C-alpha cells in the first residue's frame, strides 16, 4: 500500500490505479486515495487512466453525494455553528464536498480540452450528466449544468463536438431544455454587460480590444449553436407526459419568487413546501407555458447581443419558422426586425419574412414598409441566395386590393425597368409579377399602352417644358415611389421582351397581351414556379420541351463562299495572297508527280 501511494500519479500503472479505486470503494480508511484518483482526471493523462479514475470516482460520489452539504459557493449553503464546525463528521463531509466540486471542475476541463479524444469526451459527458441527474437530491442539478454551459461558451477554442453531442443526446429531455434556456439567458446577459462595459472603457490597446471582440464573437456563435439546436416543444394533447432527464421534473415555483420571500416566511413554510414540491407534478399544459416563457427570455437576451454578420444572417433565415411561432409574445421582436429591415441589402431581404408575419398575423404597423420594399428592388436581388422567398413575399405584399394605384404602378414600372438588366430567369419572374399586378389593380392597366398624346394638360404644365416624343417620365433613381412618376410612364420595356433572344422569355411575355381586366378569364400566376429559376432550369425546360416543327437550314447548291456576291453588290473582294496559294498548290502537285515516277521505277 505504501509503495503505491509513494509513486507519482503520472507514472502509476493502470492495474495499480484500479487497486486504488477498489480500496476507496471498500472502506473509509482509504479515503486518501481520493486525491490521487483526482490527479488523473486531466486532459494530459492517458485516456485509459482517465477512464479508470472516472469509473472509480463516479461510483464513490454517487453513493455519498446525497449526504453532502451544499457547496460553499451556493446560495443555499447554511450557516454552521462553531460547535458543529468541530464535529469530525461535518469536517469530513465538507471536505468531500470540496473534492466533489474539484472533481466537477476537472471533468469540465477534460470536456472542453481540444486534446481530449472524442470517445473519451462522450464517456465523460455521460458521467457528468449522471451527476446532473442525481446530484441534487434526485432533482436536476442546475448549478453544475450551468457551469458546464458557461465553460463551453467562454472556452477560447471551438468545442463543436461537445455541443453536437449535448444536443444529440440530451436536448430531447424537457428539463434539460428548460435549464439550458435559463443558462443561456444568464450567459447572454453577462456578455451584453461585458460588451457595454468594454465600450465605456474603450481606448486601450488595439490588439487587446480586437482579441476581446474575437472572443466575444466566438462566444456568441456558441450560444447561437446551442440555442438553435434545441428542438421546439412538440404539440401535446394535454394528457401525455413529457420525457424528463431527472425524476423530479421541472420546479413548481420560480426561483425569483422564492427569493422574494422573507427569511421568516422561508423558515415557517420550509416543511410544507418540501412536501408540496415532492407531491406536485406539473401538467403538460403548465410545462408548455413555462417552456415558452423561458424560450422567449433566452432568445430575446441573445438577440440583444452584438451578433456577427454571418450569425445574423443565419438567425434571420430561420427566425420566422423556428422562433416566432414559439414565442410567448412575438410582437417583442418588432424592434429587432425593423432595425434589421432598415439596414438594407441582403439583411433587409432576409428580415422581410419575419416582419411580414408580424404585420399580417400580429398587428404590427410599419408606416414606411412599402418604401423600404421598393428600395430593395435592384439587379442584385435577382442573384441573391434567398431571392425565391423574397419574390414570393413581394407578391404577397402587393396582393391587397387597398393598395393605392400610384404604389402598384411604381412597383410595376420599377420591375419593368429591371427587366432590361437581369438574366432571363429574372425576366420570367418580372413578367409573372407584373401579370399579377395588372390583374389585381385594373387602374394601372393604362401603363400597358400609352401614346405620347395621352398625357393630360395638367401633367404637361407640371413638367415645365415640352418633352420630345418618347420621353419617359419615370425616375428610376428615386427611392420614394410617390415621386417616381410611374403613372405618367408605360411598360415599354416589357414590349422589348417580345424579341428577346431567350425563347421562354419571348413566349411568356405574350401572356400580357390578354385582357387582364377580365378576371373571370384569367388566373393569377404562382410566383413559386418562377422564383427559383436559373440558366440551368431554363435550359432543362427547353431540352424536355416537345417541339412540333423543327426549323431546318439547307442549301440547294453547295456554297462556294461564306457570303454570296448578292450581299455585296458593286464590291470586288480580292485576297492578295491568292496567287501565292496557287503557286504553292502547283509546287505540291509537281512534288507528288516526281514521287510517283520514282515509285514506278
CSV table of C-alpha atoms in Angstrom, one decimal, residues 349-594:
chain,number,residue,atom,x,y,z
A,349,UNK,CA,-34.4,40.8,-47.7
A,350,UNK,CA,-33.9,38.1,-45.0
A,351,UNK,CA,-35.8,40.2,-42.4
A,352,UNK,CA,-38.8,40.6,-44.7
A,353,UNK,CA,-40.2,37.1,-43.9
A,354,UNK,CA,-40.4,37.6,-40.2
A,355,UNK,CA,-41.6,41.2,-40.5
A,356,UNK,CA,-44.3,40.2,-42.9
A,357,UNK,CA,-45.6,37.6,-40.3
A,358,UNK,CA,-45.7,40.3,-37.6
A,359,UNK,CA,-47.6,42.6,-39.8
A,360,UNK,CA,-50.2,40.1,-41.1
A,361,UNK,CA,-50.7,37.9,-38.1
A,362,UNK,CA,-49.8,40.0,-35.0
A,363,UNK,CA,-51.0,43.5,-36.0
A,364,UNK,CA,-47.6,45.3,-36.3
A,365,UNK,CA,-47.8,48.7,-38.0
A,366,UNK,CA,-44.8,49.8,-40.0
A,367,UNK,CA,-45.5,53.1,-41.9
A,368,UNK,CA,-42.5,53.0,-44.3
A,369,UNK,CA,-42.8,49.3,-45.1
A,370,UNK,CA,-43.6,49.7,-48.9
A,371,UNK,CA,-41.0,52.5,-49.3
A,372,UNK,CA,-38.3,50.2,-47.9
A,373,UNK,CA,-39.6,47.3,-50.0
A,374,UNK,CA,-39.4,49.5,-53.1
A,375,UNK,CA,-35.8,50.4,-52.3
A,376,UNK,CA,-34.9,46.7,-52.2
A,377,UNK,CA,-35.7,46.2,-55.9
A,378,UNK,CA,-32.3,46.2,-57.6
A,379,UNK,CA,-30.5,44.0,-60.1
A,380,UNK,CA,-28.5,42.3,-57.3
A,381,UNK,CA,-31.7,40.9,-55.7
A,382,UNK,CA,-32.1,38.6,-58.7
A,383,UNK,CA,-28.8,36.9,-57.9
A,384,UNK,CA,-29.3,36.7,-54.1
A,385,UNK,CA,-29.4,33.4,-52.3
A,386,UNK,CA,-32.8,34.0,-50.8
A,387,UNK,CA,-34.4,35.5,-53.8
A,388,UNK,CA,-37.1,32.8,-54.1
A,389,UNK,CA,-38.6,33.6,-50.7
A,390,UNK,CA,-38.3,37.4,-51.4
A,391,UNK,CA,-40.2,37.3,-54.7
A,392,UNK,CA,-43.0,35.2,-53.0
A,393,UNK,CA,-43.3,37.7,-50.2
A,394,UNK,CA,-43.1,40.6,-52.6
A,395,UNK,CA,-46.1,39.1,-54.5
A,396,UNK,CA,-48.0,38.6,-51.2
A,397,UNK,CA,-47.3,42.2,-50.1
A,398,UNK,CA,-48.7,43.6,-53.4
A,399,UNK,CA,-51.9,41.4,-53.2
A,400,UNK,CA,-54.0,43.8,-51.1
A,401,UNK,CA,-56.8,45.5,-53.2
A,402,UNK,CA,-56.5,48.5,-50.9
A,403,UNK,CA,-53.0,49.3,-52.4
A,404,UNK,CA,-53.0,52.8,-54.0
A,405,UNK,CA,-52.8,52.9,-57.7
A,406,UNK,CA,-49.6,55.0,-57.7
A,407,UNK,CA,-47.9,52.4,-55.5
A,408,UNK,CA,-48.9,49.5,-57.7
A,409,UNK,CA,-47.8,51.4,-60.7
A,410,UNK,CA,-44.4,52.3,-59.2
A,411,UNK,CA,-43.7,48.6,-58.4
A,412,UNK,CA,-44.8,47.5,-61.9
A,413,UNK,CA,-42.7,50.2,-63.6
A,414,UNK,CA,-39.6,49.5,-61.4
A,415,UNK,CA,-39.9,45.8,-62.2
A,416,UNK,CA,-40.3,46.6,-65.9
A,417,UNK,CA,-37.2,48.7,-65.9
A,418,UNK,CA,-35.2,46.0,-64.1
A,419,UNK,CA,-36.2,43.5,-66.9
A,420,UNK,CA,-33.6,45.2,-69.1
A,421,UNK,CA,-30.6,44.3,-67.0
A,422,UNK,CA,-31.4,41.0,-65.3
A,423,UNK,CA,-30.8,37.4,-66.5
A,424,UNK,CA,-33.6,35.5,-68.3
A,425,UNK,CA,-34.7,33.7,-65.1
A,426,UNK,CA,-35.3,37.1,-63.5
A,427,UNK,CA,-37.2,38.3,-66.5
A,428,UNK,CA,-39.6,35.4,-66.1
A,429,UNK,CA,-40.3,36.4,-62.5
A,430,UNK,CA,-40.8,40.0,-63.5
A,431,UNK,CA,-43.4,39.1,-66.2
A,432,UNK,CA,-45.3,36.9,-63.6
A,433,UNK,CA,-45.2,39.7,-61.0
A,434,UNK,CA,-46.4,42.4,-63.5
A,435,UNK,CA,-49.1,39.9,-64.7
A,436,UNK,CA,-50.5,39.6,-61.2
A,437,UNK,CA,-50.3,43.4,-60.6
A,438,UNK,CA,-52.2,44.2,-63.7
A,439,UNK,CA,-54.8,41.6,-62.9
A,440,UNK,CA,-55.3,42.8,-59.3
A,441,UNK,CA,-55.2,46.5,-60.0
A,442,UNK,CA,-57.2,47.4,-63.1
A,443,UNK,CA,-56.4,51.1,-62.5
A,444,UNK,CA,-52.9,50.7,-63.7
A,445,UNK,CA,-53.7,49.0,-67.0
A,446,UNK,CA,-53.1,52.3,-68.6
A,447,UNK,CA,-49.4,51.5,-68.4
A,448,UNK,CA,-49.7,48.7,-70.9
A,449,UNK,CA,-50.1,51.1,-73.8
A,450,UNK,CA,-49.8,54.9,-73.6
A,451,UNK,CA,-49.4,57.2,-76.5
A,452,UNK,CA,-47.5,60.5,-76.3
A,453,UNK,CA,-50.7,62.5,-76.5
A,454,UNK,CA,-52.3,60.6,-73.6
A,455,UNK,CA,-50.7,62.9,-71.0
A,456,UNK,CA,-53.3,65.4,-69.7
A,457,UNK,CA,-52.9,69.1,-69.8
A,458,UNK,CA,-52.2,69.3,-66.0
A,459,UNK,CA,-49.3,66.9,-66.3
A,460,UNK,CA,-47.9,68.9,-69.2
A,461,UNK,CA,-48.0,72.1,-67.3
A,462,UNK,CA,-46.3,70.4,-64.3
A,463,UNK,CA,-43.5,69.2,-66.5
A,464,UNK,CA,-42.4,72.8,-67.1
A,465,UNK,CA,-41.4,72.3,-70.7
A,466,UNK,CA,-42.4,70.3,-73.7
A,467,UNK,CA,-40.7,66.9,-73.9
A,468,UNK,CA,-39.6,65.2,-77.0
A,469,UNK,CA,-41.6,62.2,-78.3
A,470,UNK,CA,-40.8,59.0,-76.5
A,471,UNK,CA,-39.6,60.7,-73.3
A,472,UNK,CA,-40.1,58.5,-70.2
A,473,UNK,CA,-41.2,60.5,-67.1
A,474,UNK,CA,-40.3,57.6,-64.8
A,475,UNK,CA,-37.4,58.4,-62.5
A,476,UNK,CA,-35.7,55.1,-61.7
A,477,UNK,CA,-33.2,56.6,-59.2
A,478,UNK,CA,-36.0,58.0,-57.0
A,479,UNK,CA,-36.3,55.9,-53.8
A,480,UNK,CA,-39.7,57.3,-52.9
A,481,UNK,CA,-42.4,55.5,-55.1
A,482,UNK,CA,-44.7,58.6,-54.8
A,483,UNK,CA,-42.2,60.8,-56.6
A,484,UNK,CA,-41.2,58.3,-59.2
A,485,UNK,CA,-43.8,59.5,-61.8
A,486,UNK,CA,-44.7,55.9,-62.7
A,487,UNK,CA,-48.3,56.8,-63.6
A,488,UNK,CA,-47.1,59.1,-66.4
A,489,UNK,CA,-45.0,56.3,-67.9
A,490,UNK,CA,-45.6,53.0,-69.7
A,491,UNK,CA,-44.3,49.5,-69.6
A,492,UNK,CA,-42.4,49.8,-72.9
A,493,UNK,CA,-39.6,47.7,-71.5
A,494,UNK,CA,-41.9,44.7,-71.5
A,495,UNK,CA,-42.6,45.2,-75.2
A,496,UNK,CA,-38.9,44.8,-76.0
A,497,UNK,CA,-39.0,41.3,-74.4
A,498,UNK,CA,-41.2,40.0,-77.2
A,499,UNK,CA,-38.0,40.0,-79.3
A,500,UNK,CA,-35.8,38.5,-76.6
A,501,UNK,CA,-33.1,36.1,-77.5
A,502,UNK,CA,-34.3,33.5,-75.0
A,503,UNK,CA,-37.3,31.7,-76.3
A,504,UNK,CA,-39.0,31.1,-72.9
A,505,UNK,CA,-39.0,34.9,-72.3
A,506,UNK,CA,-40.4,35.8,-75.7
A,507,UNK,CA,-43.1,33.2,-75.4
A,508,UNK,CA,-44.1,34.0,-71.8
A,509,UNK,CA,-44.4,37.8,-72.4
A,510,UNK,CA,-47.3,37.1,-74.8
A,511,UNK,CA,-49.4,36.4,-71.7
A,512,UNK,CA,-49.5,40.1,-71.0
A,513,UNK,CA,-51.3,40.7,-74.3
A,514,UNK,CA,-54.5,39.2,-72.9
A,515,UNK,CA,-57.1,41.5,-71.4
A,516,UNK,CA,-56.2,41.1,-67.7
A,517,UNK,CA,-59.1,43.2,-66.5
A,518,UNK,CA,-61.5,40.3,-67.2
A,519,UNK,CA,-60.7,38.3,-64.1
A,520,UNK,CA,-63.1,35.5,-64.9
A,521,UNK,CA,-61.0,34.6,-68.0
A,522,UNK,CA,-57.6,34.9,-66.4
A,523,UNK,CA,-55.8,33.4,-63.3
A,524,UNK,CA,-53.0,34.6,-61.2
A,525,UNK,CA,-49.6,33.1,-61.7
A,526,UNK,CA,-47.8,31.3,-58.9
A,527,UNK,CA,-44.6,33.1,-58.3
A,528,UNK,CA,-43.2,30.0,-56.7
A,529,UNK,CA,-43.0,28.4,-60.1
A,530,UNK,CA,-40.6,31.1,-61.4
A,531,UNK,CA,-38.7,32.4,-58.3
A,532,UNK,CA,-36.1,29.7,-58.2
A,533,UNK,CA,-35.2,29.8,-61.9
A,534,UNK,CA,-31.7,30.0,-63.4
A,535,UNK,CA,-29.9,29.3,-66.6
A,536,UNK,CA,-29.8,25.6,-65.7
A,537,UNK,CA,-33.6,25.4,-65.2
A,538,UNK,CA,-34.3,27.2,-68.4
A,539,UNK,CA,-32.0,25.0,-70.4
A,540,UNK,CA,-33.5,21.9,-68.8
A,541,UNK,CA,-37.0,23.0,-69.6
A,542,UNK,CA,-36.1,23.6,-73.2
A,543,UNK,CA,-34.4,20.2,-73.5
A,544,UNK,CA,-37.6,18.5,-72.2
A,545,UNK,CA,-39.9,20.6,-74.3
A,546,UNK,CA,-41.5,18.9,-77.3
A,547,UNK,CA,-41.3,20.9,-80.5
A,548,UNK,CA,-43.8,20.1,-83.3
A,549,UNK,CA,-41.9,21.9,-86.1
A,550,UNK,CA,-38.2,21.9,-86.2
A,551,UNK,CA,-36.6,24.7,-88.3
A,552,UNK,CA,-34.1,23.5,-90.8
A,553,UNK,CA,-31.4,25.4,-92.7
A,554,UNK,CA,-30.2,23.9,-96.0
A,555,UNK,CA,-28.8,24.9,-99.4
A,556,UNK,CA,-30.0,23.7,-102.7
A,557,UNK,CA,-26.4,24.0,-104.0
A,558,UNK,CA,-23.2,23.7,-102.1
A,559,UNK,CA,-21.9,27.2,-101.2
A,560,UNK,CA,-18.6,28.2,-102.6
A,561,UNK,CA,-18.0,31.2,-100.3
A,562,UNK,CA,-19.0,32.4,-96.9
A,563,UNK,CA,-21.0,35.3,-98.2
A,564,UNK,CA,-22.8,35.3,-101.6
A,565,UNK,CA,-22.0,38.0,-104.1
A,566,UNK,CA,-25.6,39.3,-103.9
A,567,UNK,CA,-24.9,40.6,-100.4
A,568,UNK,CA,-22.1,42.9,-101.6
A,569,UNK,CA,-23.4,44.3,-104.9
A,570,UNK,CA,-20.8,46.5,-106.6
A,571,UNK,CA,-17.9,45.2,-104.4
A,572,UNK,CA,-15.0,43.2,-105.7
A,573,UNK,CA,-13.3,41.1,-103.0
A,574,UNK,CA,-9.8,40.0,-103.7
A,575,UNK,CA,-7.2,38.4,-101.4
A,576,UNK,CA,-3.6,39.4,-102.0
A,577,UNK,CA,-2.3,36.0,-101.1
A,578,UNK,CA,-4.4,34.2,-103.6
A,579,UNK,CA,-1.5,34.0,-106.2
A,580,UNK,CA,0.9,32.6,-103.6
A,581,UNK,CA,-1.7,29.9,-102.7
A,582,UNK,CA,-1.9,28.9,-106.4
A,583,UNK,CA,1.9,28.7,-106.7
A,584,UNK,CA,2.1,26.6,-103.6
A,585,UNK,CA,-0.5,24.2,-105.0
A,586,UNK,CA,1.4,23.8,-108.3
A,587,UNK,CA,4.7,23.1,-106.4
A,588,UNK,CA,2.9,20.4,-104.3
A,589,UNK,CA,1.4,18.8,-107.5
A,590,UNK,CA,4.9,18.7,-109.1
A,591,UNK,CA,6.4,17.1,-106.0
A,592,UNK,CA,3.6,14.5,-106.0
A,593,UNK,CA,4.2,13.6,-109.7
A,594,UNK,CA,8.0,13.1,-109.2
